[in-house]
Amino acid sequence: MKKIHRLGAALAVATAALTLSAPAAAQFAKTEDAIKYRQAAFALMGNHMGRLAAMAKGEKPFDAAAARSSAQLVATLAGLPWEAFPAGSGTGAAKVKGDPWANAADFKSLQEKAGAEIGKLAQSVDSLEGLRKQLGATGASCKACHDKYRGN
Amino acid sequence: MKKIHRLGAALAVATAALTLSAPAAAQFAKTEDAIKYRQAAFALMGNHMGRLAAMAKGEKPFDAAAARSSAQLVATLAGLPWEAFPAGSGTGAAKVKGDPWANAADFKSLQEKAGAEIGKLAQSVDSLEGLRKQLGATGASCKACHDKYRGN
């Protein structure tokens, strides 16, 4: 069993590593292009999470249509950044810490957890109460990854 | 008739100016936030237009699912940047020329034309031939605005 478990873990790491590097190599001519791409996706997500947070906190009036639009956009964008982490793209303006490439399975697991919460968010914004509840869970799932791998 | 035409033109300018500034003021705390937001949307659009262009030119194999995904993403993103042009956001790192604020009706008309072509693009990518045809028209509609208002 231990051997099988080890093999499974090794495969999971290998699969995650492939996910990180193979499509990136295919889609980005230069490392800088990948960094720019993922930062653009995160910037738009951050802005729309901020709009949702402003409604959740009562700083802006709750607007179900605007909330749905922002939450759906975040859900669409949440699939984008992960192919844009080619190996060696963690220096300079890259805003990475904690080496997601050496911890590929953990990085992938955190992506998937955040993706699942973001998916629920798009289903939860028809009421202010629903938004407040699921925005908290979503924010926590984003933060779990930021705390480990986001440089600044 | 001339008076009515003038009034219509004045209203069109006023409406376009409102579209440019009112939501921007609501959604962006600082001018820099708006600039970052619109540049992020343009960066992602540019990347995915590049992926479509690579297929259209035969540099990458045609992949209908990937093409659809990119075209739909561009269509979603194409609605985002326009609220992020608050008055006075054309200096520094803003990459703006030709004063879109003084030419608000023209700027809005170019947005709408590009939006219409981008909308058709998402409906045209099931075949390589359809992609090639509509990507050309779409790229031209983007370029029409870039030539006038994109700084670099």
PDB file of C-alpha atoms in Angstrom:
ATOM      1  CA  MET A   1       0.000   0.000   0.000  1.00  0.00           C
ATOM      2  CA  LYS A   2       2.803   2.389   0.875  1.00  0.00           C
ATOM      3  CA  LYS A   3       4.419   1.840  -2.519  1.00  0.00           C
ATOM      4  CA  ILE A   4       1.108   2.413  -4.289  1.00  0.00           C
ATOM      5  CA  HIS A   5       0.533   5.548  -2.251  1.00  0.00           C
ATOM      6  CA  ARG A   6       4.004   6.801  -3.137  1.00  0.00           C
ATOM      7  CA  LEU A   7       3.445   6.064  -6.809  1.00  0.00           C
ATOM      8  CA  GLY A   8       0.122   7.891  -6.678  1.00  0.00           C
ATOM      9  CA  ALA A   9       1.729  10.885  -5.039  1.00  0.00           C
ATOM     10  CA  ALA A  10       4.548  10.893  -7.581  1.00  0.00           C
ATOM     11  CA  LEU A  11       2.058  10.741 -10.451  1.00  0.00           C
ATOM     12  CA  ALA A  12       0.025  13.558  -8.937  1.00  0.00           C
ATOM     13  CA  VAL A  13       3.137  15.730  -8.726  1.00  0.00           C
ATOM     14  CA  ALA A  14       4.154  14.816 -12.272  1.00  0.00           C
ATOM     15  CA  THR A  15       0.673  15.576 -13.605  1.00  0.00           C
ATOM     16  CA  ALA A  16       0.550  18.889 -11.796  1.00  0.00           C
ATOM     17  CA  ALA A  17       4.014  19.771 -13.108  1.00  0.00           C
ATOM     18  CA  LEU A  18       2.917  18.989 -16.664  1.00  0.00           C
ATOM     19  CA  THR A  19      -0.179  21.115 -16.201  1.00  0.00           C
ATOM     20  CA  LEU A  20       2.038  23.940 -15.080  1.00  0.00           C
ATOM     21  CA  SER A  21       4.557  23.819 -17.880  1.00  0.00           C
ATOM     22  CA  ALA A  22       3.292  22.153 -21.056  1.00  0.00           C
ATOM     23  CA  PRO A  23       0.430  24.468 -22.069  1.00  0.00           C
ATOM     24  CA  ALA A  24       2.455  27.468 -20.950  1.00  0.00           C
ATOM     25  CA  ALA A  25       5.251  26.547 -23.314  1.00  0.00           C
ATOM     26  CA  ALA A  26       2.651  26.209 -26.060  1.00  0.00           C
ATOM     27  CA  GLN A  27       0.889  29.534 -25.493  1.00  0.00           C
ATOM     28  CA  PHE A  28       3.558  32.003 -24.424  1.00  0.00           C
ATOM     29  CA  ALA A  29       6.513  32.879 -26.627  1.00  0.00           C
ATOM     30  CA  LYS A  30       8.369  34.525 -23.729  1.00  0.00           C
ATOM     31  CA  THR A  31       8.337  34.129 -19.955  1.00  0.00           C
ATOM     32  CA  GLU A  32       7.424  37.816 -19.680  1.00  0.00           C
ATOM     33  CA  ASP A  33       4.308  37.168 -21.760  1.00  0.00           C
ATOM     34  CA  ALA A  34       3.173  34.496 -19.305  1.00  0.00           C
ATOM     35  CA  ILE A  35       3.804  36.764 -16.309  1.00  0.00           C
ATOM     36  CA  LYS A  36       1.886  39.618 -17.942  1.00  0.00           C
ATOM     37  CA  TYR A  37      -0.980  37.273 -18.797  1.00  0.00           C
ATOM     38  CA  ARG A  38      -1.428  35.796 -15.336  1.00  0.00           C
ATOM     39  CA  GLN A  39      -1.062  39.203 -13.655  1.00  0.00           C
ATOM     40  CA  ALA A  40      -3.743  40.614 -15.975  1.00  0.00           C
ATOM     41  CA  ALA A  41      -6.127  37.808 -15.040  1.00  0.00           C
ATOM     42  CA  PHE A  42      -5.428  38.278 -11.325  1.00  0.00           C
ATOM     43  CA  ALA A  43      -5.836  42.068 -11.626  1.00  0.00           C
ATOM     44  CA  LEU A  44      -9.307  41.752 -13.155  1.00  0.00           C
ATOM     45  CA  MET A  45     -10.297  39.103 -10.614  1.00  0.00           C
ATOM     46  CA  GLY A  46      -9.074  41.326  -7.791  1.00  0.00           C
ATOM     47  CA  ASN A  47     -11.065  44.284  -9.069  1.00  0.00           C
ATOM     48  CA  HIS A  48     -14.302  42.316  -9.321  1.00  0.00           C
ATOM     49  CA  MET A  49     -13.778  40.588  -5.978  1.00  0.00           C
ATOM     50  CA  GLY A  50     -13.370  44.122  -4.623  1.00  0.00           C
ATOM     51  CA  ARG A  51     -16.706  45.166  -6.154  1.00  0.00           C
ATOM     52  CA  LEU A  52     -18.380  42.178  -4.516  1.00  0.00           C
ATOM     53  CA  ALA A  53     -16.679  42.930  -1.204  1.00  0.00           C
ATOM     54  CA  ALA A  54     -17.893  46.549  -1.331  1.00  0.00           C
ATOM     55  CA  MET A  55     -21.488  45.269  -1.653  1.00  0.00           C
ATOM     56  CA  ALA A  56     -20.987  42.628   1.037  1.00  0.00           C
ATOM     57  CA  LYS A  57     -19.672  45.274   3.448  1.00  0.00           C
ATOM     58  CA  GLY A  58     -22.451  47.727   2.631  1.00  0.00           C
ATOM     59  CA  GLU A  59     -20.040  50.281   1.178  1.00  0.00           C
ATOM     60  CA  LYS A  60     -22.017  50.042  -2.085  1.00  0.00           C
ATOM     61  CA  PRO A  61     -25.707  49.161  -2.474  1.00  0.00           C
ATOM     62  CA  PHE A  62     -26.354  45.512  -3.292  1.00  0.00           C
ATOM     63  CA  ASP A  63     -27.078  45.081  -7.016  1.00  0.00           C
ATOM     64  CA  ALA A  64     -27.880  41.468  -7.890  1.00  0.00           C
ATOM     65  CA  ALA A  65     -27.272  41.910 -11.627  1.00  0.00           C
ATOM     66  CA  ALA A  66     -23.912  43.595 -11.088  1.00  0.00           C
ATOM     67  CA  ALA A  67     -22.971  40.985  -8.485  1.00  0.00           C
ATOM     68  CA  ARG A  68     -23.849  38.153 -10.863  1.00  0.00           C
ATOM     69  CA  SER A  69     -21.891  39.774 -13.662  1.00  0.00           C
ATOM     70  CA  SER A  70     -18.806  40.192 -11.459  1.00  0.00           C
ATOM     71  CA  ALA A  71     -19.050  36.689  -9.992  1.00  0.00           C
ATOM     72  CA  GLN A  72     -19.445  35.086 -13.431  1.00  0.00           C
ATOM     73  CA  LEU A  73     -16.506  37.073 -14.741  1.00  0.00           C
ATOM     74  CA  VAL A  74     -14.341  35.968 -11.810  1.00  0.00           C
ATOM     75  CA  ALA A  75     -15.375  32.363 -12.500  1.00  0.00           C
ATOM     76  CA  THR A  76     -14.373  32.709 -16.160  1.00  0.00           C
ATOM     77  CA  LEU A  77     -11.065  34.377 -15.302  1.00  0.00           C
ATOM     78  CA  ALA A  78     -10.238  31.869 -12.559  1.00  0.00           C
ATOM     79  CA  GLY A  79      -9.404  29.239 -15.167  1.00  0.00           C
ATOM     80  CA  LEU A  80      -6.825  31.376 -16.936  1.00  0.00           C
ATOM     81  CA  PRO A  81      -3.722  32.011 -14.828  1.00  0.00           C
ATOM     82  CA  TRP A  82      -2.553  28.460 -14.204  1.00  0.00           C
ATOM     83  CA  GLU A  83      -1.153  27.736 -17.631  1.00  0.00           C
ATOM     84  CA  ALA A  84       0.837  30.940 -17.288  1.00  0.00           C
ATOM     85  CA  PHE A  85       3.269  29.682 -14.647  1.00  0.00           C
ATOM     86  CA  PRO A  86       6.048  28.204 -16.776  1.00  0.00           C
ATOM     87  CA  ALA A  87       9.075  26.966 -14.857  1.00  0.00           C
ATOM     88  CA  GLY A  88      11.491  29.809 -14.194  1.00  0.00           C
ATOM     89  CA  SER A  89       8.832  32.524 -14.242  1.00  0.00           C
ATOM     90  CA  GLY A  90       9.169  33.332 -10.558  1.00  0.00           C
ATOM     91  CA  THR A  91      11.772  36.084 -10.626  1.00  0.00           C
ATOM     92  CA  GLY A  92      11.793  39.812 -11.326  1.00  0.00           C
ATOM     93  CA  ALA A  93       8.312  41.321 -11.639  1.00  0.00           C
ATOM     94  CA  ALA A  94       6.724  37.902 -11.193  1.00  0.00           C
ATOM     95  CA  LYS A  95       5.325  38.377  -7.655  1.00  0.00           C
ATOM     96  CA  VAL A  96       5.858  34.748  -6.692  1.00  0.00           C
ATOM     97  CA  LYS A  97       7.178  33.276  -3.448  1.00  0.00           C
ATOM     98  CA  GLY A  98       7.380  29.813  -1.931  1.00  0.00           C
ATOM     99  CA  ASP A  99       8.294  28.032  -5.201  1.00  0.00           C
ATOM    100  CA  PRO A 100       5.016  26.721  -6.679  1.00  0.00           C
ATOM    101  CA  TRP A 101       7.051  24.603  -9.113  1.00  0.00           C
ATOM    102  CA  ALA A 102       8.741  22.605  -6.333  1.00  0.00           C
ATOM    103  CA  ASN A 103       5.323  22.295  -4.660  1.00  0.00           C
ATOM    104  CA  ALA A 104       3.301  21.672  -7.794  1.00  0.00           C
ATOM    105  CA  ALA A 105       0.761  19.253  -6.283  1.00  0.00           C
ATOM    106  CA  ASP A 106       0.047  21.637  -3.402  1.00  0.00           C
ATOM    107  CA  PHE A 107      -0.208  24.589  -5.803  1.00  0.00           C
ATOM    108  CA  LYS A 108      -2.634  22.676  -7.988  1.00  0.00           C
ATOM    109  CA  SER A 109      -4.723  21.585  -5.007  1.00  0.00           C
ATOM    110  CA  LEU A 110      -5.051  25.206  -3.840  1.00  0.00           C
ATOM    111  CA  GLN A 111      -6.066  26.285  -7.363  1.00  0.00           C
ATOM    112  CA  GLU A 112      -8.743  23.618  -7.447  1.00  0.00           C
ATOM    113  CA  LYS A 113     -10.102  24.521  -4.013  1.00  0.00           C
ATOM    114  CA  ALA A 114     -10.293  28.203  -4.957  1.00  0.00           C
ATOM    115  CA  GLY A 115     -11.864  27.303  -8.291  1.00  0.00           C
ATOM    116  CA  ALA A 116     -14.575  25.307  -6.541  1.00  0.00           C
ATOM    117  CA  GLU A 117     -15.404  28.187  -4.159  1.00  0.00           C
ATOM    118  CA  ILE A 118     -15.415  30.685  -7.033  1.00  0.00           C
ATOM    119  CA  GLY A 119     -17.778  28.396  -8.916  1.00  0.00           C
ATOM    120  CA  LYS A 120     -20.135  28.406  -5.930  1.00  0.00           C
ATOM    121  CA  LEU A 121     -19.868  32.192  -5.695  1.00  0.00           C
ATOM    122  CA  ALA A 122     -21.425  32.641  -9.141  1.00  0.00           C
ATOM    123  CA  GLN A 123     -24.394  30.609  -7.841  1.00  0.00           C
ATOM    124  CA  SER A 124     -24.732  32.549  -4.577  1.00  0.00           C
ATOM    125  CA  VAL A 125     -25.075  36.201  -5.452  1.00  0.00           C
ATOM    126  CA  ASP A 126     -28.813  36.515  -5.989  1.00  0.00           C
ATOM    127  CA  SER A 127     -29.153  37.758  -2.412  1.00  0.00           C
ATOM    128  CA  LEU A 128     -26.926  39.902  -0.229  1.00  0.00           C
ATOM    129  CA  GLU A 129     -26.921  37.174   2.410  1.00  0.00           C
ATOM    130  CA  GLY A 130     -25.790  34.567  -0.145  1.00  0.00           C
ATOM    131  CA  LEU A 131     -23.088  36.884  -1.425  1.00  0.00           C
ATOM    132  CA  ARG A 132     -21.787  37.604   2.071  1.00  0.00           C
ATOM    133  CA  LYS A 133     -21.612  33.948   3.029  1.00  0.00           C
ATOM    134  CA  GLN A 134     -19.945  32.628  -0.103  1.00  0.00           C
ATOM    135  CA  LEU A 135     -17.662  35.631  -0.590  1.00  0.00           C
ATOM    136  CA  GLY A 136     -16.078  34.855   2.774  1.00  0.00           C
ATOM    137  CA  ALA A 137     -15.421  31.231   1.830  1.00  0.00           C
ATOM    138  CA  THR A 138     -14.143  32.274  -1.591  1.00  0.00           C
ATOM    139  CA  GLY A 139     -11.840  34.941  -0.206  1.00  0.00           C
ATOM    140  CA  ALA A 140     -10.393  32.437   2.262  1.00  0.00           C
ATOM    141  CA  SER A 141      -9.664  29.975  -0.550  1.00  0.00           C
ATOM    142  CA  CYS A 142      -7.890  32.690  -2.550  1.00  0.00           C
ATOM    143  CA  LYS A 143      -5.932  33.790   0.526  1.00  0.00           C
ATOM    144  CA  ALA A 144      -4.788  30.233   1.276  1.00  0.00           C
ATOM    145  CA  CYS A 145      -2.859  30.271  -2.008  1.00  0.00           C
ATOM    146  CA  HIS A 146      -1.750  33.904  -1.789  1.00  0.00           C
ATOM    147  CA  ASP A 147      -0.280  33.318   1.672  1.00  0.00           C
ATOM    148  CA  LYS A 148       1.938  30.555   0.342  1.00  0.00           C
ATOM    149  CA  TYR A 149       2.767  31.583  -3.204  1.00  0.00           C
ATOM    150  CA  ARG A 150       1.971  35.242  -3.838  1.00  0.00           C
ATOM    151  CA  GLY A 151       5.100  37.342  -3.519  1.00  0.00           C
ATOM    152  CA  ASN A 152       3.565  40.765  -2.957  1.00  0.00           C
TER     153      ASN A 152
ATOM    154  CA  MET B   1     -33.317  69.654 -39.640  1.00  0.00           C
ATOM    155  CA  LYS B   2     -29.873  71.046 -39.040  1.00  0.00           C
ATOM    156  CA  LYS B   3     -30.829  72.026 -35.497  1.00  0.00           C
ATOM    157  CA  ILE B   4     -32.249  68.582 -34.817  1.00  0.00           C
ATOM    158  CA  HIS B   5     -29.131  66.968 -36.207  1.00  0.00           C
ATOM    159  CA  ARG B   6     -26.977  69.198 -34.018  1.00  0.00           C
ATOM    160  CA  LEU B   7     -29.040  68.360 -30.959  1.00  0.00           C
ATOM    161  CA  GLY B   8     -28.767  64.665 -31.767  1.00  0.00           C
ATOM    162  CA  ALA B   9     -25.020  64.927 -32.154  1.00  0.00           C
ATOM    163  CA  ALA B  10     -24.733  66.870 -28.893  1.00  0.00           C
ATOM    164  CA  LEU B  11     -26.805  64.259 -27.062  1.00  0.00           C
ATOM    165  CA  ALA B  12     -24.710  61.458 -28.536  1.00  0.00           C
ATOM    166  CA  VAL B  13     -21.547  63.153 -27.291  1.00  0.00           C
ATOM    167  CA  ALA B  14     -23.080  63.776 -23.879  1.00  0.00           C
ATOM    168  CA  THR B  15     -24.249  60.168 -23.584  1.00  0.00           C
ATOM    169  CA  ALA B  16     -20.887  58.832 -24.643  1.00  0.00           C
ATOM    170  CA  ALA B  17     -19.151  61.137 -22.171  1.00  0.00           C
ATOM    171  CA  LEU B  18     -21.402  59.897 -19.364  1.00  0.00           C
ATOM    172  CA  THR B  19     -20.705  56.308 -20.336  1.00  0.00           C
ATOM    173  CA  LEU B  20     -17.026  57.069 -20.172  1.00  0.00           C
ATOM    174  CA  SER B  21     -16.941  58.771 -16.828  1.00  0.00           C
ATOM    175  CA  ALA B  22     -19.851  57.887 -14.547  1.00  0.00           C
ATOM    176  CA  PRO B  23     -19.330  54.138 -14.039  1.00  0.00           C
ATOM    177  CA  ALA B  24     -15.583  54.673 -13.921  1.00  0.00           C
ATOM    178  CA  ALA B  25     -15.954  57.061 -11.015  1.00  0.00           C
ATOM    179  CA  ALA B  26     -18.155  54.484  -9.296  1.00  0.00           C
ATOM    180  CA  GLN B  27     -15.878  51.474  -9.736  1.00  0.00           C
ATOM    181  CA  PHE B  28     -12.331  52.793  -9.456  1.00  0.00           C
ATOM    182  CA  ALA B  29     -11.030  54.494  -6.347  1.00  0.00           C
ATOM    183  CA  LYS B  30      -7.963  55.837  -8.151  1.00  0.00           C
ATOM    184  CA  THR B  31      -7.160  56.704 -11.758  1.00  0.00           C
ATOM    185  CA  GLU B  32      -4.283  54.198 -11.608  1.00  0.00           C
ATOM    186  CA  ASP B  33      -6.777  51.449 -10.759  1.00  0.00           C
ATOM    187  CA  ALA B  34      -8.772  52.224 -13.889  1.00  0.00           C
ATOM    188  CA  ILE B  35      -5.636  52.237 -16.059  1.00  0.00           C
ATOM    189  CA  LYS B  36      -4.487  48.920 -14.602  1.00  0.00           C
ATOM    190  CA  TYR B  37      -7.945  47.431 -15.135  1.00  0.00           C
ATOM    191  CA  ARG B  38      -8.332  48.415 -18.781  1.00  0.00           C
ATOM    192  CA  GLN B  39      -4.751  47.403 -19.588  1.00  0.00           C
ATOM    193  CA  ALA B  40      -5.347  43.996 -17.984  1.00  0.00           C
ATOM    194  CA  ALA B  41      -8.457  43.467 -20.117  1.00  0.00           C
ATOM    195  CA  PHE B  42      -6.602  44.546 -23.277  1.00  0.00           C
ATOM    196  CA  ALA B  43      -3.621  42.314 -22.410  1.00  0.00           C
ATOM    197  CA  LEU B  44      -5.799  39.207 -22.113  1.00  0.00           C
ATOM    198  CA  MET B  45      -7.696  40.104 -25.289  1.00  0.00           C
ATOM    199  CA  GLY B  46      -4.412  40.610 -27.128  1.00  0.00           C
ATOM    200  CA  ASN B  47      -3.091  37.252 -25.996  1.00  0.00           C
ATOM    201  CA  HIS B  48      -6.185  35.383 -27.133  1.00  0.00           C
ATOM    202  CA  MET B  49      -6.419  37.289 -30.422  1.00  0.00           C
ATOM    203  CA  GLY B  50      -2.804  36.183 -30.887  1.00  0.00           C
ATOM    204  CA  ARG B  51      -3.763  32.553 -30.280  1.00  0.00           C
ATOM    205  CA  LEU B  52      -6.508  32.855 -32.895  1.00  0.00           C
ATOM    206  CA  ALA B  53      -4.131  34.569 -35.324  1.00  0.00           C
ATOM    207  CA  ALA B  54      -1.582  31.763 -34.889  1.00  0.00           C
ATOM    208  CA  MET B  55      -4.256  29.249 -35.940  1.00  0.00           C
ATOM    209  CA  ALA B  56      -5.478  31.442 -38.794  1.00  0.00           C
ATOM    210  CA  LYS B  57      -1.928  31.749 -40.153  1.00  0.00           C
ATOM    211  CA  GLY B  58      -1.243  28.040 -39.788  1.00  0.00           C
ATOM    212  CA  GLU B  59       1.496  28.601 -37.207  1.00  0.00           C
ATOM    213  CA  LYS B  60      -0.520  26.407 -34.833  1.00  0.00           C
ATOM    214  CA  PRO B  61      -2.915  23.603 -35.778  1.00  0.00           C
ATOM    215  CA  PHE B  62      -6.572  24.647 -35.886  1.00  0.00           C
ATOM    216  CA  ASP B  63      -8.384  23.529 -32.710  1.00  0.00           C
ATOM    217  CA  ALA B  64     -12.076  24.415 -32.824  1.00  0.00           C
ATOM    218  CA  ALA B  65     -12.606  24.036 -29.063  1.00  0.00           C
ATOM    219  CA  ALA B  66      -9.609  26.213 -28.203  1.00  0.00           C
ATOM    220  CA  ALA B  67     -10.648  28.756 -30.833  1.00  0.00           C
ATOM    221  CA  ARG B  68     -14.178  28.912 -29.431  1.00  0.00           C
ATOM    222  CA  SER B  69     -12.845  29.284 -25.915  1.00  0.00           C
ATOM    223  CA  SER B  70     -10.540  32.143 -26.923  1.00  0.00           C
ATOM    224  CA  ALA B  71     -13.179  33.890 -29.031  1.00  0.00           C
ATOM    225  CA  GLN B  72     -15.779  33.684 -26.258  1.00  0.00           C
ATOM    226  CA  LEU B  73     -13.268  34.997 -23.749  1.00  0.00           C
ATOM    227  CA  VAL B  74     -12.409  37.933 -26.021  1.00  0.00           C
ATOM    228  CA  ALA B  75     -16.139  38.649 -26.382  1.00  0.00           C
ATOM    229  CA  THR B  76     -16.557  38.668 -22.589  1.00  0.00           C
ATOM    230  CA  LEU B  77     -13.503  40.851 -22.048  1.00  0.00           C
ATOM    231  CA  ALA B  78     -14.469  43.270 -24.824  1.00  0.00           C
ATOM    232  CA  GLY B  79     -17.177  44.746 -22.629  1.00  0.00           C
ATOM    233  CA  LEU B  80     -14.835  45.602 -19.781  1.00  0.00           C
ATOM    234  CA  PRO B  81     -12.354  48.360 -20.654  1.00  0.00           C
ATOM    235  CA  TRP B  82     -14.724  51.194 -21.563  1.00  0.00           C
ATOM    236  CA  GLU B  83     -15.841  52.081 -18.048  1.00  0.00           C
ATOM    237  CA  ALA B  84     -12.149  52.320 -17.160  1.00  0.00           C
ATOM    238  CA  PHE B  85     -11.406  55.490 -19.106  1.00  0.00           C
ATOM    239  CA  PRO B  86     -12.190  58.175 -16.528  1.00  0.00           C
ATOM    240  CA  ALA B  87     -11.412  61.725 -17.620  1.00  0.00           C
ATOM    241  CA  GLY B  88      -7.771  62.554 -16.967  1.00  0.00           C
ATOM    242  CA  SER B  89      -6.540  58.974 -17.225  1.00  0.00           C
ATOM    243  CA  GLY B  90      -4.582  59.563 -20.409  1.00  0.00           C
ATOM    244  CA  THR B  91      -1.159  60.453 -19.039  1.00  0.00           C
ATOM    245  CA  GLY B  92       1.835  58.525 -17.697  1.00  0.00           C
ATOM    246  CA  ALA B  93       1.576  54.772 -18.190  1.00  0.00           C
ATOM    247  CA  ALA B  94      -1.871  55.156 -19.707  1.00  0.00           C
ATOM    248  CA  LYS B  95      -0.951  54.401 -23.357  1.00  0.00           C
ATOM    249  CA  VAL B  96      -3.546  56.765 -24.766  1.00  0.00           C
ATOM    250  CA  LYS B  97      -3.257  59.205 -27.655  1.00  0.00           C
ATOM    251  CA  GLY B  98      -5.676  61.329 -29.670  1.00  0.00           C
ATOM    252  CA  ASP B  99      -7.829  62.353 -26.680  1.00  0.00           C
ATOM    253  CA  PRO B 100     -10.758  59.901 -26.555  1.00  0.00           C
ATOM    254  CA  TRP B 101     -12.488  62.225 -24.053  1.00  0.00           C
ATOM    255  CA  ALA B 102     -12.641  65.138 -26.485  1.00  0.00           C
ATOM    256  CA  ASN B 103     -13.803  62.668 -29.166  1.00  0.00           C
ATOM    257  CA  ALA B 104     -16.136  60.641 -26.983  1.00  0.00           C
ATOM    258  CA  ALA B 105     -18.791  59.913 -29.629  1.00  0.00           C
ATOM    259  CA  ASP B 106     -16.163  58.696 -32.086  1.00  0.00           C
ATOM    260  CA  PHE B 107     -14.459  56.609 -29.376  1.00  0.00           C
ATOM    261  CA  LYS B 108     -17.783  55.033 -28.458  1.00  0.00           C
ATOM    262  CA  SER B 109     -18.656  54.331 -32.078  1.00  0.00           C
ATOM    263  CA  LEU B 110     -15.320  52.547 -32.597  1.00  0.00           C
ATOM    264  CA  GLN B 111     -15.924  50.481 -29.418  1.00  0.00           C
ATOM    265  CA  GLU B 112     -19.322  49.451 -30.675  1.00  0.00           C
ATOM    266  CA  LYS B 113     -18.051  48.492 -34.125  1.00  0.00           C
ATOM    267  CA  ALA B 114     -15.274  46.405 -32.618  1.00  0.00           C
ATOM    268  CA  GLY B 115     -17.725  44.853 -30.150  1.00  0.00           C
ATOM    269  CA  ALA B 116     -20.017  43.821 -33.016  1.00  0.00           C
ATOM    270  CA  GLU B 117     -17.159  42.186 -34.953  1.00  0.00           C
ATOM    271  CA  ILE B 118     -15.903  40.429 -31.809  1.00  0.00           C
ATOM    272  CA  GLY B 119     -19.430  39.149 -31.214  1.00  0.00           C
ATOM    273  CA  LYS B 120     -19.462  37.671 -34.733  1.00  0.00           C
ATOM    274  CA  LEU B 121     -16.028  36.146 -34.149  1.00  0.00           C
ATOM    275  CA  ALA B 122     -17.347  33.948 -31.344  1.00  0.00           C
ATOM    276  CA  GLN B 123     -19.924  32.619 -33.837  1.00  0.00           C
ATOM    277  CA  SER B 124     -17.402  32.009 -36.637  1.00  0.00           C
ATOM    278  CA  VAL B 125     -14.671  29.815 -35.236  1.00  0.00           C
ATOM    279  CA  ASP B 126     -16.102  26.350 -35.832  1.00  0.00           C
ATOM    280  CA  SER B 127     -14.089  26.145 -39.039  1.00  0.00           C
ATOM    281  CA  LEU B 128     -10.645  27.428 -39.966  1.00  0.00           C
ATOM    282  CA  GLU B 129     -12.170  29.240 -42.931  1.00  0.00           C
ATOM    283  CA  GLY B 130     -14.733  30.988 -40.702  1.00  0.00           C
ATOM    284  CA  LEU B 131     -12.020  31.950 -38.234  1.00  0.00           C
ATOM    285  CA  ARG B 132      -9.800  33.360 -40.982  1.00  0.00           C
ATOM    286  CA  LYS B 133     -12.563  35.442 -42.486  1.00  0.00           C
ATOM    287  CA  GLN B 134     -13.964  36.923 -39.292  1.00  0.00           C
ATOM    288  CA  LEU B 135     -10.595  37.353 -37.573  1.00  0.00           C
ATOM    289  CA  GLY B 136      -9.571  39.707 -40.361  1.00  0.00           C
ATOM    290  CA  ALA B 137     -12.701  41.820 -39.960  1.00  0.00           C
ATOM    291  CA  THR B 138     -12.331  41.788 -36.187  1.00  0.00           C
ATOM    292  CA  GLY B 139      -8.669  42.727 -36.233  1.00  0.00           C
ATOM    293  CA  ALA B 140      -9.443  45.630 -38.567  1.00  0.00           C
ATOM    294  CA  SER B 141     -12.131  46.918 -36.191  1.00  0.00           C
ATOM    295  CA  CYS B 142      -9.697  46.759 -33.259  1.00  0.00           C
ATOM    296  CA  LYS B 143      -6.998  48.466 -35.307  1.00  0.00           C
ATOM    297  CA  ALA B 144      -9.335  51.300 -36.331  1.00  0.00           C
ATOM    298  CA  CYS B 145      -9.530  52.329 -32.662  1.00  0.00           C
ATOM    299  CA  HIS B 146      -5.885  51.570 -31.845  1.00  0.00           C
ATOM    300  CA  ASP B 147      -4.700  53.748 -34.738  1.00  0.00           C
ATOM    301  CA  LYS B 148      -6.574  56.724 -33.325  1.00  0.00           C
ATOM    302  CA  TYR B 149      -6.451  56.276 -29.568  1.00  0.00           C
ATOM    303  CA  ARG B 150      -3.840  53.707 -28.525  1.00  0.00           C
ATOM    304  CA  GLY B 151      -0.684  55.433 -27.431  1.00  0.00           C
ATOM    305  CA  ASN B 152       1.858  52.633 -27.831  1.00  0.00           C
TER     306      ASN B 152
END
